[in-house]
Each structure stands twice: as structure tokens, then as C-alpha cells.
Short mmCIF file of C-alpha atoms in Angstrom, two decimals:
data_model
loop_
_atom_site.label_atom_id
_atom_site.label_comp_id
_atom_site.label_asym_id
_atom_site.label_seq_id
_atom_site.Cartn_x
_atom_site.Cartn_y
_atom_site.Cartn_z
CA MET A 1003 70.05 109.91 117.26
CA GLY A 1004 67.62 108.26 119.07
CA LEU A 1005 64.53 110.44 118.64
CA LYS A 1006 61.27 109.29 117.48
CA ALA A 1007 57.76 110.74 116.71
CA GLY A 1008 54.61 109.51 117.65
CA ILE A 1009 51.65 108.99 115.56
CA VAL A 1010 48.82 109.72 117.12
CA GLY A 1011 44.79 109.96 116.38
CA LEU A 1012 41.29 108.74 117.49
CA PRO A 1013 40.34 105.21 116.39
CA ASN A 1014 39.93 104.42 112.87
CA VAL A 1015 41.23 107.53 111.41
CA GLY A 1016 44.09 105.83 109.16
CA LYS A 1017 46.71 106.22 111.64
CA SER A 1018 48.18 102.12 111.25
CA THR A 1019 47.46 102.28 107.62
CA LEU A 1020 49.74 105.80 107.66
CA PHE A 1021 52.33 103.64 109.69
CA ASN A 1022 52.20 100.52 107.68
CA ALA A 1023 52.71 102.92 104.36
CA ILE A 1024 55.81 104.23 106.12
CA THR A 1025 57.60 101.42 107.41
CA ASN A 1026 56.50 99.01 104.92
CA SER A 1027 55.37 97.12 107.51
CA HIS A 1028 52.24 95.39 108.63
CA VAL A 1029 50.27 95.82 111.56
CA GLU A 1030 47.21 95.43 112.04
CA ALA A 1031 44.78 97.95 110.97
CA ALA A 1032 41.44 96.95 111.72
CA ASN A 1033 37.80 98.71 111.38
CA TYR A 1034 37.77 99.27 115.08
CA PRO A 1035 38.92 100.73 118.34
CA PHE A 1036 42.31 99.58 120.03
CA ALA A 1037 43.30 97.64 117.06
CA THR A 1038 46.75 98.59 118.21
CA ILE A 1039 47.60 97.89 121.84
CA ASN A 1040 51.29 98.20 122.01
CA PRO A 1041 53.01 101.00 120.12
CA ASN A 1042 54.45 100.00 116.94
CA ASP A 1043 57.55 101.38 116.08
CA GLY A 1044 59.87 101.20 113.04
CA VAL A 1045 62.85 103.18 111.60
CA VAL A 1046 62.58 104.82 108.13
CA ASN A 1047 65.11 106.07 105.80
CA VAL A 1048 64.83 110.01 104.95
CA PRO A 1049 64.23 110.60 101.33
CA ASP A 1050 66.82 112.60 100.60
CA GLU A 1051 67.89 113.58 96.40
CA ARG A 1052 71.41 115.26 97.26
CA LEU A 1053 72.55 111.44 98.77
CA ASP A 1054 70.95 109.82 95.61
CA PHE A 1055 73.25 112.57 93.67
CA LEU A 1056 76.37 112.12 96.11
CA SER A 1057 76.04 108.42 95.82
CA ASN A 1058 75.83 108.63 91.50
CA LEU A 1059 78.46 110.89 91.70
CA PHE A 1060 81.13 108.88 93.78
CA LYS A 1061 79.71 105.36 93.17
CA PRO A 1062 80.66 104.03 96.75
CA GLU A 1063 79.97 100.45 97.51
CA ARG A 1064 77.30 101.14 100.04
CA THR A 1065 75.16 104.15 100.43
CA ILE A 1066 73.16 105.33 103.87
CA PRO A 1067 70.74 106.98 104.13
CA ALA A 1068 69.36 108.95 107.33
CA THR A 1069 66.31 107.68 109.44
CA VAL A 1070 63.86 108.50 111.32
CA GLU A 1071 61.81 106.49 114.02
CA PHE A 1072 58.34 106.58 114.11
CA TYR A 1073 55.61 104.85 116.81
CA ASP A 1074 52.04 103.93 115.64
CA ILE A 1075 50.26 104.29 118.94
CA ALA A 1076 47.18 103.29 119.80
CA GLY A 1077 44.14 105.67 119.52
CA LEU A 1078 43.03 107.88 121.86
CA VAL A 1079 39.53 108.64 122.75
CA ARG A 1080 37.38 111.24 125.00
CA GLY A 1081 38.28 110.53 128.55
CA ALA A 1082 42.11 109.29 127.93
CA SER A 1083 43.04 111.51 130.47
CA LYS A 1084 41.05 109.87 133.15
CA GLY A 1085 42.17 106.45 131.98
CA GLU A 1086 39.05 105.98 129.24
CA GLY A 1087 39.93 103.50 126.69
CA LEU A 1088 43.45 102.39 128.32
CA GLY A 1089 44.06 106.28 127.93
CA ASN A 1090 46.97 106.41 130.37
CA GLN A 1091 48.90 103.62 128.77
CA PHE A 1092 48.52 105.32 125.58
CA LEU A 1093 49.57 108.65 126.84
CA SER A 1094 52.71 107.18 128.45
CA HIS A 1095 54.10 106.13 125.00
CA ILE A 1096 53.11 109.70 123.47
CA ARG A 1097 55.51 110.87 126.65
CA GLU A 1098 58.45 108.69 125.51
CA CYS A 1099 57.95 110.36 122.08
CA ASP A 1100 60.27 113.72 120.90
CA ALA A 1101 57.17 114.82 118.55
CA ILE A 1102 54.14 114.14 117.52
CA VAL A 1103 52.36 113.35 114.30
CA GLU A 1104 48.61 113.69 114.56
CA VAL A 1105 46.40 111.78 111.81
CA VAL A 1106 43.28 113.36 111.07
CA ARG A 1107 40.33 111.70 109.19
CA CYS A 1108 39.19 114.24 106.59
CA PHE A 1109 36.79 112.04 104.29
CA GLU A 1110 33.69 110.33 104.43
CA SER A 1111 32.69 106.64 104.32
CA SER A 1112 29.92 104.60 105.23
CA ASP A 1113 32.47 101.51 105.54
CA ILE A 1114 34.75 102.91 108.35
CA ILE A 1115 33.22 103.55 111.68
CA HIS A 1116 33.96 106.85 113.54
CA VAL A 1117 34.43 106.62 117.20
CA GLU A 1118 32.58 109.87 117.22
CA GLY A 1119 29.48 109.05 115.44
CA SER A 1120 30.61 111.29 112.41
CA VAL A 1121 33.52 112.95 110.94
CA ASP A 1122 34.51 116.13 112.04
CA PRO A 1123 38.10 116.87 111.93
CA ILE A 1124 38.16 119.98 114.18
CA ARG A 1125 36.40 118.08 117.06
CA ASP A 1126 38.61 115.06 116.86
CA ILE A 1127 41.19 117.38 117.26
CA GLU A 1128 39.77 119.29 119.93
CA VAL A 1129 39.19 115.70 121.89
CA ILE A 1130 42.69 115.08 121.42
CA ASN A 1131 44.35 117.70 122.68
CA LEU A 1132 42.17 118.53 125.40
CA GLU A 1133 43.19 115.07 126.79
CA LEU A 1134 46.86 115.97 126.33
CA VAL A 1135 46.35 119.36 128.19
CA MET A 1136 44.49 117.62 130.91
CA ALA A 1137 46.90 115.09 131.67
CA ASP A 1138 49.46 118.01 131.37
CA LEU A 1139 47.89 120.06 133.97
CA ASP A 1140 47.38 117.13 136.33
CA SER A 1141 51.18 117.12 136.08
CA ILE A 1142 51.35 120.64 136.56
CA ASN A 1143 49.17 121.05 139.65
CA LYS A 1144 51.09 118.18 141.49
CA ARG A 1145 54.40 119.75 141.28
CA ILE A 1146 52.90 123.28 142.33
CA ASP A 1147 51.86 121.27 145.30
CA LYS A 1148 55.28 120.26 146.24
CA ILE A 1149 56.48 123.73 145.74
CA ALA A 1150 54.37 126.05 146.18
CA THR A 1151 55.11 127.13 150.05
CA LYS A 1152 59.01 126.84 149.30
CA ALA A 1153 58.70 129.21 146.64
CA ARG A 1154 55.82 131.72 148.52
CA VAL A 1155 56.66 131.28 152.33
CA GLN A 1156 60.65 130.26 151.70
CA LYS A 1157 61.29 132.09 148.65
CA ASP A 1158 63.93 129.53 147.52
CA LYS A 1159 65.58 131.08 144.56
CA ASP A 1160 65.50 127.77 142.69
CA SER A 1161 61.77 127.17 143.70
CA VAL A 1162 60.87 130.75 142.47
CA PHE A 1163 62.30 130.55 139.53
CA GLU A 1164 60.37 127.09 138.58
CA MET A 1165 57.25 128.59 139.95
CA ASN A 1166 57.20 131.18 137.77
CA ILE A 1167 57.25 128.61 134.91
CA LEU A 1168 54.93 126.56 136.62
CA THR A 1169 52.23 129.06 136.54
CA LEU A 1170 52.66 130.68 132.84
CA ILE A 1171 52.01 126.82 131.72
CA LYS A 1172 49.16 126.33 133.98
CA GLU A 1173 47.44 129.46 132.98
CA ALA A 1174 47.83 128.45 129.27
CA LEU A 1175 46.46 124.92 130.14
CA ASP A 1176 43.42 126.12 131.93
CA ASN A 1177 42.45 128.20 129.40
CA GLU A 1178 42.88 124.81 126.80
CA ARG A 1179 46.12 126.10 125.12
CA PRO A 1180 49.28 123.73 125.02
CA ALA A 1181 52.65 124.24 126.49
CA ARG A 1182 54.33 124.97 123.55
CA SER A 1183 52.35 127.81 123.18
CA VAL A 1184 53.71 129.71 126.09
CA SER A 1185 56.22 132.21 125.67
CA LEU A 1186 59.66 131.11 127.69
CA ASN A 1187 63.07 132.11 127.45
CA GLU A 1188 65.85 129.85 126.23
CA GLU A 1189 66.72 128.80 129.98
CA GLN A 1190 63.07 128.41 130.82
CA ARG A 1191 62.25 126.20 127.92
CA GLU A 1192 65.45 123.99 128.43
CA PHE A 1193 64.28 123.79 132.25
CA CYS A 1194 60.62 122.48 130.95
CA ILE A 1195 61.62 119.89 128.65
CA ASN A 1196 64.33 118.33 130.71
CA ASN A 1197 62.18 118.37 134.21
CA TYR A 1198 58.44 118.11 132.73
CA HIS A 1199 58.27 115.81 129.75
CA LEU A 1200 55.02 117.72 128.88
CA LEU A 1201 53.13 116.18 126.17
CA THR A 1202 51.78 119.77 124.84
CA LEU A 1203 55.18 121.10 124.98
CA LYS A 1204 55.89 118.27 122.14
CA PRO A 1205 56.10 119.92 118.50
CA ILE A 1206 53.39 118.77 116.30
CA ILE A 1207 52.43 118.32 112.47
CA TYR A 1208 48.92 117.22 111.00
CA VAL A 1209 48.49 114.48 108.26
CA ALA A 1210 45.19 115.07 107.16
CA ASN A 1211 43.84 112.16 105.67
CA VAL A 1212 41.90 113.20 102.84
CA GLY A 1213 40.06 110.50 99.95
CA GLU A 1214 41.47 109.82 96.50
CA ASP A 1215 39.21 112.30 95.14
CA ASP A 1216 39.83 114.92 97.38
CA LEU A 1217 43.64 114.50 96.97
CA SER A 1218 43.67 116.44 93.30
CA ASN A 1219 41.16 118.77 94.11
CA LEU A 1220 42.02 119.75 97.96
CA ASP A 1221 40.72 123.63 97.80
CA LYS A 1222 37.00 121.84 97.22
CA CYS A 1223 37.56 119.66 100.23
CA GLU A 1224 36.05 121.34 103.34
CA HIS A 1225 37.80 119.45 105.69
CA TYR A 1226 40.67 119.31 104.71
CA GLN A 1227 40.56 123.44 104.42
CA LYS A 1228 39.30 123.67 108.02
CA VAL A 1229 42.17 121.74 109.22
CA VAL A 1230 44.54 124.11 107.63
CA GLU A 1231 42.80 127.30 109.28
CA TYR A 1232 43.05 125.32 112.40
CA ALA A 1233 47.01 124.58 112.46
CA LYS A 1234 47.12 128.44 110.78
CA LYS A 1235 46.27 129.64 114.37
CA GLU A 1236 49.01 127.59 116.27
CA ASN A 1237 51.50 127.66 113.49
CA SER A 1238 51.26 124.18 113.00
CA GLN A 1239 51.78 122.52 109.53
CA VAL A 1240 49.48 119.98 107.60
CA ILE A 1241 50.36 117.46 104.77
CA PRO A 1242 47.87 115.80 103.12
CA VAL A 1243 47.47 112.55 102.81
CA SER A 1244 45.65 109.74 101.35
CA CYS A 1245 46.35 107.01 103.50
CA GLU A 1246 44.79 104.04 101.54
CA ILE A 1247 46.58 105.24 97.99
CA GLU A 1248 50.08 105.50 100.23
CA SER A 1249 49.54 102.06 101.28
CA GLN A 1250 49.10 101.13 97.60
CA ILE A 1251 52.23 103.03 96.71
CA SER A 1252 54.38 101.81 99.34
CA VAL A 1253 54.32 97.98 98.26
CA LEU A 1254 55.31 98.60 94.40
CA ALA A 1255 58.77 98.30 93.00
CA ASN A 1256 60.10 102.11 92.30
CA GLU A 1257 59.67 102.14 88.54
CA GLU A 1258 55.57 101.11 89.27
CA ARG A 1259 55.82 103.62 91.60
CA GLN A 1260 56.86 106.07 89.80
CA GLU A 1261 54.27 105.11 87.08
CA TYR A 1262 51.33 105.06 89.54
CA MET A 1263 52.31 108.32 90.86
CA ASP A 1264 52.50 109.87 87.36
CA MET A 1265 49.12 108.45 86.56
CA LEU A 1266 47.67 110.00 90.02
CA GLY A 1267 49.93 113.36 88.85
CA ILE A 1268 51.82 113.11 92.30
CA THR A 1269 55.16 114.80 92.22
CA GLU A 1270 56.13 113.60 95.64
CA SER A 1271 54.54 110.99 97.63
CA GLY A 1272 52.78 112.05 100.84
CA LEU A 1273 54.64 109.77 102.95
CA SER A 1274 57.74 111.13 101.80
CA LYS A 1275 56.16 114.94 102.80
CA VAL A 1276 55.47 113.40 106.09
CA ILE A 1277 58.90 111.76 106.77
CA LYS A 1278 60.70 114.78 105.77
CA ALA A 1279 58.31 117.25 107.96
CA THR A 1280 58.55 114.92 110.76
CA TYR A 1281 62.57 115.32 110.38
CA ALA A 1282 62.36 118.93 110.23
CA LEU A 1283 60.21 118.82 113.21
CA LEU A 1284 63.00 116.93 115.54
CA ASN A 1285 64.99 120.18 114.47
CA LEU A 1286 67.08 117.32 112.70
CA SER A 1287 69.19 118.37 109.77
CA THR A 1288 71.99 116.33 107.50
CA PHE A 1289 75.72 116.29 107.04
CA PHE A 1290 77.23 113.71 104.84
CA THR A 1291 80.18 111.72 104.32
CA VAL A 1292 81.91 110.85 101.01
CA GLY A 1293 83.71 108.60 99.16
CA ALA A 1294 84.58 105.46 97.21
CA ASP A 1295 83.57 103.08 99.98
CA GLU A 1296 80.33 104.67 101.25
CA CYS A 1297 78.09 107.88 100.92
CA ARG A 1298 76.28 108.54 103.95
CA ALA A 1299 73.53 110.82 105.36
CA TRP A 1300 74.38 111.80 109.03
CA THR A 1301 71.56 113.08 111.23
CA PHE A 1302 72.73 115.92 113.68
CA VAL A 1303 70.51 118.44 115.99
CA ASN A 1304 70.38 121.84 114.60
CA GLY A 1305 73.11 123.79 116.54
CA MET A 1306 75.64 121.07 117.40
CA SER A 1307 79.07 121.87 117.24
CA ALA A 1308 81.39 120.12 114.55
CA PRO A 1309 83.28 118.33 117.59
CA GLU A 1310 80.03 116.89 118.24
CA CYS A 1311 78.98 115.76 115.11
CA ALA A 1312 81.98 113.81 115.00
CA GLY A 1313 81.12 111.95 117.75
CA ILE A 1314 78.00 110.70 115.90
CA ILE A 1315 80.80 108.70 113.66
CA HIS A 1316 82.68 107.77 116.16
CA THR A 1317 84.10 108.87 119.85
CA ASP A 1318 86.95 108.82 118.90
CA PHE A 1319 86.64 111.54 116.52
CA LYS A 1320 85.11 113.78 118.90
CA LYS A 1321 87.84 112.92 121.98
CA GLY A 1322 90.65 113.71 119.33
CA PHE A 1323 89.47 116.43 117.07
CA ILE A 1324 91.72 118.72 114.76
CA CYS A 1325 89.30 120.18 112.51
CA ALA A 1326 86.59 119.39 109.92
CA GLU A 1327 87.30 119.54 106.20
CA VAL A 1328 84.01 121.35 104.73
CA TYR A 1329 82.31 122.06 101.84
CA SER A 1330 78.41 122.13 100.64
CA TYR A 1331 76.44 120.37 98.80
CA SER A 1332 75.46 123.21 96.44
CA SER A 1333 79.26 123.32 95.94
CA ILE A 1334 79.46 120.00 94.40
CA LYS A 1335 76.24 120.12 92.67
CA GLU A 1336 77.59 123.11 90.99
CA PHE A 1337 81.05 122.34 90.33
CA GLY A 1338 80.48 118.75 89.42
CA SER A 1339 83.46 116.81 91.46
CA GLU A 1340 85.80 117.09 94.39
CA GLN A 1341 88.47 118.19 93.06
CA ALA A 1342 86.46 120.78 91.17
CA VAL A 1343 85.43 121.85 94.44
CA LYS A 1344 88.81 122.30 95.73
CA GLU A 1345 90.42 123.98 92.64
CA ASN A 1346 87.47 126.33 92.99
CA GLY A 1347 88.39 127.54 96.88
CA LYS A 1348 85.09 125.91 98.04
CA LEU A 1349 86.69 123.87 100.59
CA ARG A 1350 87.86 124.99 103.88
CA ARG A 1351 89.03 124.07 107.42
CA GLU A 1352 86.70 124.48 110.59
CA GLY A 1353 87.73 124.09 114.07
CA LYS A 1354 85.65 123.23 117.14
CA ASP A 1355 83.80 126.24 117.35
CA TYR A 1356 82.18 125.45 113.97
CA HIS A 1357 78.40 124.73 113.96
CA PRO A 1358 77.55 122.38 110.62
CA LYS A 1359 75.05 123.60 108.51
CA ASP A 1360 72.56 121.09 106.76
CA GLY A 1361 74.07 119.92 103.64
CA ASP A 1362 77.19 119.82 104.43
CA ILE A 1363 80.15 117.57 103.17
CA MET A 1364 82.18 116.88 106.11
CA PHE A 1365 85.68 114.76 106.61
CA PHE A 1366 87.15 114.94 110.06
CA ARG A 1367 90.49 114.83 111.16
CA PHE A 1368 91.50 113.70 114.46
CA ASN A 1369 94.17 112.24 116.61
CA VAL A 1370 93.74 110.22 119.82
#
């Protein structure tokens, strides 16, 4: 789908360690600011037990999971919106992303320096968020300067419409609130997304990088609990992760990985949770195609029509769309085979007006 999430945070909070673990790559994770100058990107598989089940059932020649793209963006510092610490370059990299994964340090360590001199996750969040707000405010003010006269004096319809949006967003930014906190109707939000590319309009999740000991006792991790309370106020999600543990897990073979996780009392890796949460944050869902040759998870944006989803596979499928034969993952899980799904009347035909749901198993009929 071409959608990507940017991993951001202050220097030395665990961004590159997280990225290395997620992508199992080896970008520099040095103990000093600006170890990451250019954004590193990686495409990673989205863990999905449904695809594992389908693959075991159909025994295909190949199994292809859904993917999501991550960018590891160099650390922001106080004053980034004014160009501090290569700030303008880093902000432009964030602007190219569709969602933000903000890594927050929630562990103490005398061995790893902190750019602000101490560990304070709320201060760190507010430093980053303020820089994003200030960058957006500069963009909004410049746009207001361009259209204010047309809206106020000439009463130009389009300018008045846009000025109403700008005024609402400016008020929020002036009060150090992100643009995503502004109540916009669907038409206003679409206009905003298409025209302004605001940093604080992008959806966000927080990754709390906790210590190994804290991971099994989060209730007593004061830093983590502060991040949870902060995120609640803006309806954001927080995922606790020990980036160091995840980096160790990521290089292990599957069997060794499970043994290590069992030893730590972990049922699902933090990385898996981060990847799944990012996928959902990007408003993405999955439909499947199955058969003896291939079982594949396809990514689509929620709200797409059946022909649009068909076009993800091939443009001809969309152009010559006739119908989609559809049944749910829950149906094949319940009945155990595609034939049994059909016999129990759970296979149906859907037309152009159908909007696929997460977990649909689809076969497209088309004629070009």
C-alpha cells in the first residue's frame, strides 16, 4: 500500500535498537546523539496467526504475509523546529511518514547518556510534541497570511472554507495541542490531510522502552505509568517494550526464540505488538487469497470497495470486476475446510458496493 510509520524520539532512547529488532537489520545504535543521520527504512512482515492457520490448512507452495514499512528517523532535540540538531531535515523525514511511533525512555542507566541529562519520559514527550507543534504552527501561519485577505475581504468561498479549518487548527497549536485533537468533519479532515501534511495530524502510538526487570512488573514502573496516564488524555496507545530484550530475541531461531520468551514469561513479543498496533494505526486491514499455489495476506485501507481491493492484486481485476466470492476466516476456522464452508452456506457473492472486512477470504471474478 506504500504506507509507512516513522520511529521517532530523543537521541539515545532506543529508537535504532527497536528498529534493528523490528527489521532484524543492523543500523548504527551508538551511545551519542545523531548516530542516525539519514532515515533507515525496512519492510517487515505483519505477524498474523490467521495466515499461519490457512497455510497449514491449504499447504501452499508459498505463503506471503502482509507487510508494513518502518523508518528509523534520527533523534529530535529541543529546538528542532528552529533547525537545532539538524532539526529541519529530521522534521521533513517525519512529514513523509503516515504515522508516528514515538519511543520514550522509561529506564534508568548510568551507562547510557540522556541528551536532557536525566530520565523523564513526560518531559521527553512534551519536548518532541512541542517541536512538532511549532513546526506545524509555522506552516499554518504562513498559509493564513496567504489567504486571509481573500477570505475576509473578498469573501471567496474556497478561502472562507479553508480559513475556518486553519483557525481551528491554529487555536489548538497556540495552546500546544496537536492538530489531531481538533474536531473536524470528514470534508475538513480530508482537505487538511491532502493540503497541509501536518506533523501533529498524524496518528501516534508510544513505545515505552522499559528495563528488563520492569517488563514483568509494569505496575511498579513509575516512568511507564506516567506515560500511560499521559497517553490516556489524548486517546493514544502505549506499548511497553524492552528494546534490549527484543534485540536479543530478534536474532534467535524460532525455537530458541520461543524458549527464551517462555523463560521470561512473555506470551507475545513486544515487537509483534508494535507491528500489529502500527498496522492498525495506519487504518489498515487484511484480506486473504488462498489455494494450493499460494496463501497470501493483502493489505487494504479500511473503507475500500471490493473492486479497489481487487485492484491491489492486479489493475485488470479492478477494471473487469464482476464479483467477489467471499467467506470469513472465522467460518473456515469453524468448519475446517473450504468445501465445508460452501456446504454450510457461508460462501457468498458480493458486488461492487461491498466493502471488505478484516479477515475476509476472497476470490475475484473478472473479465477484461
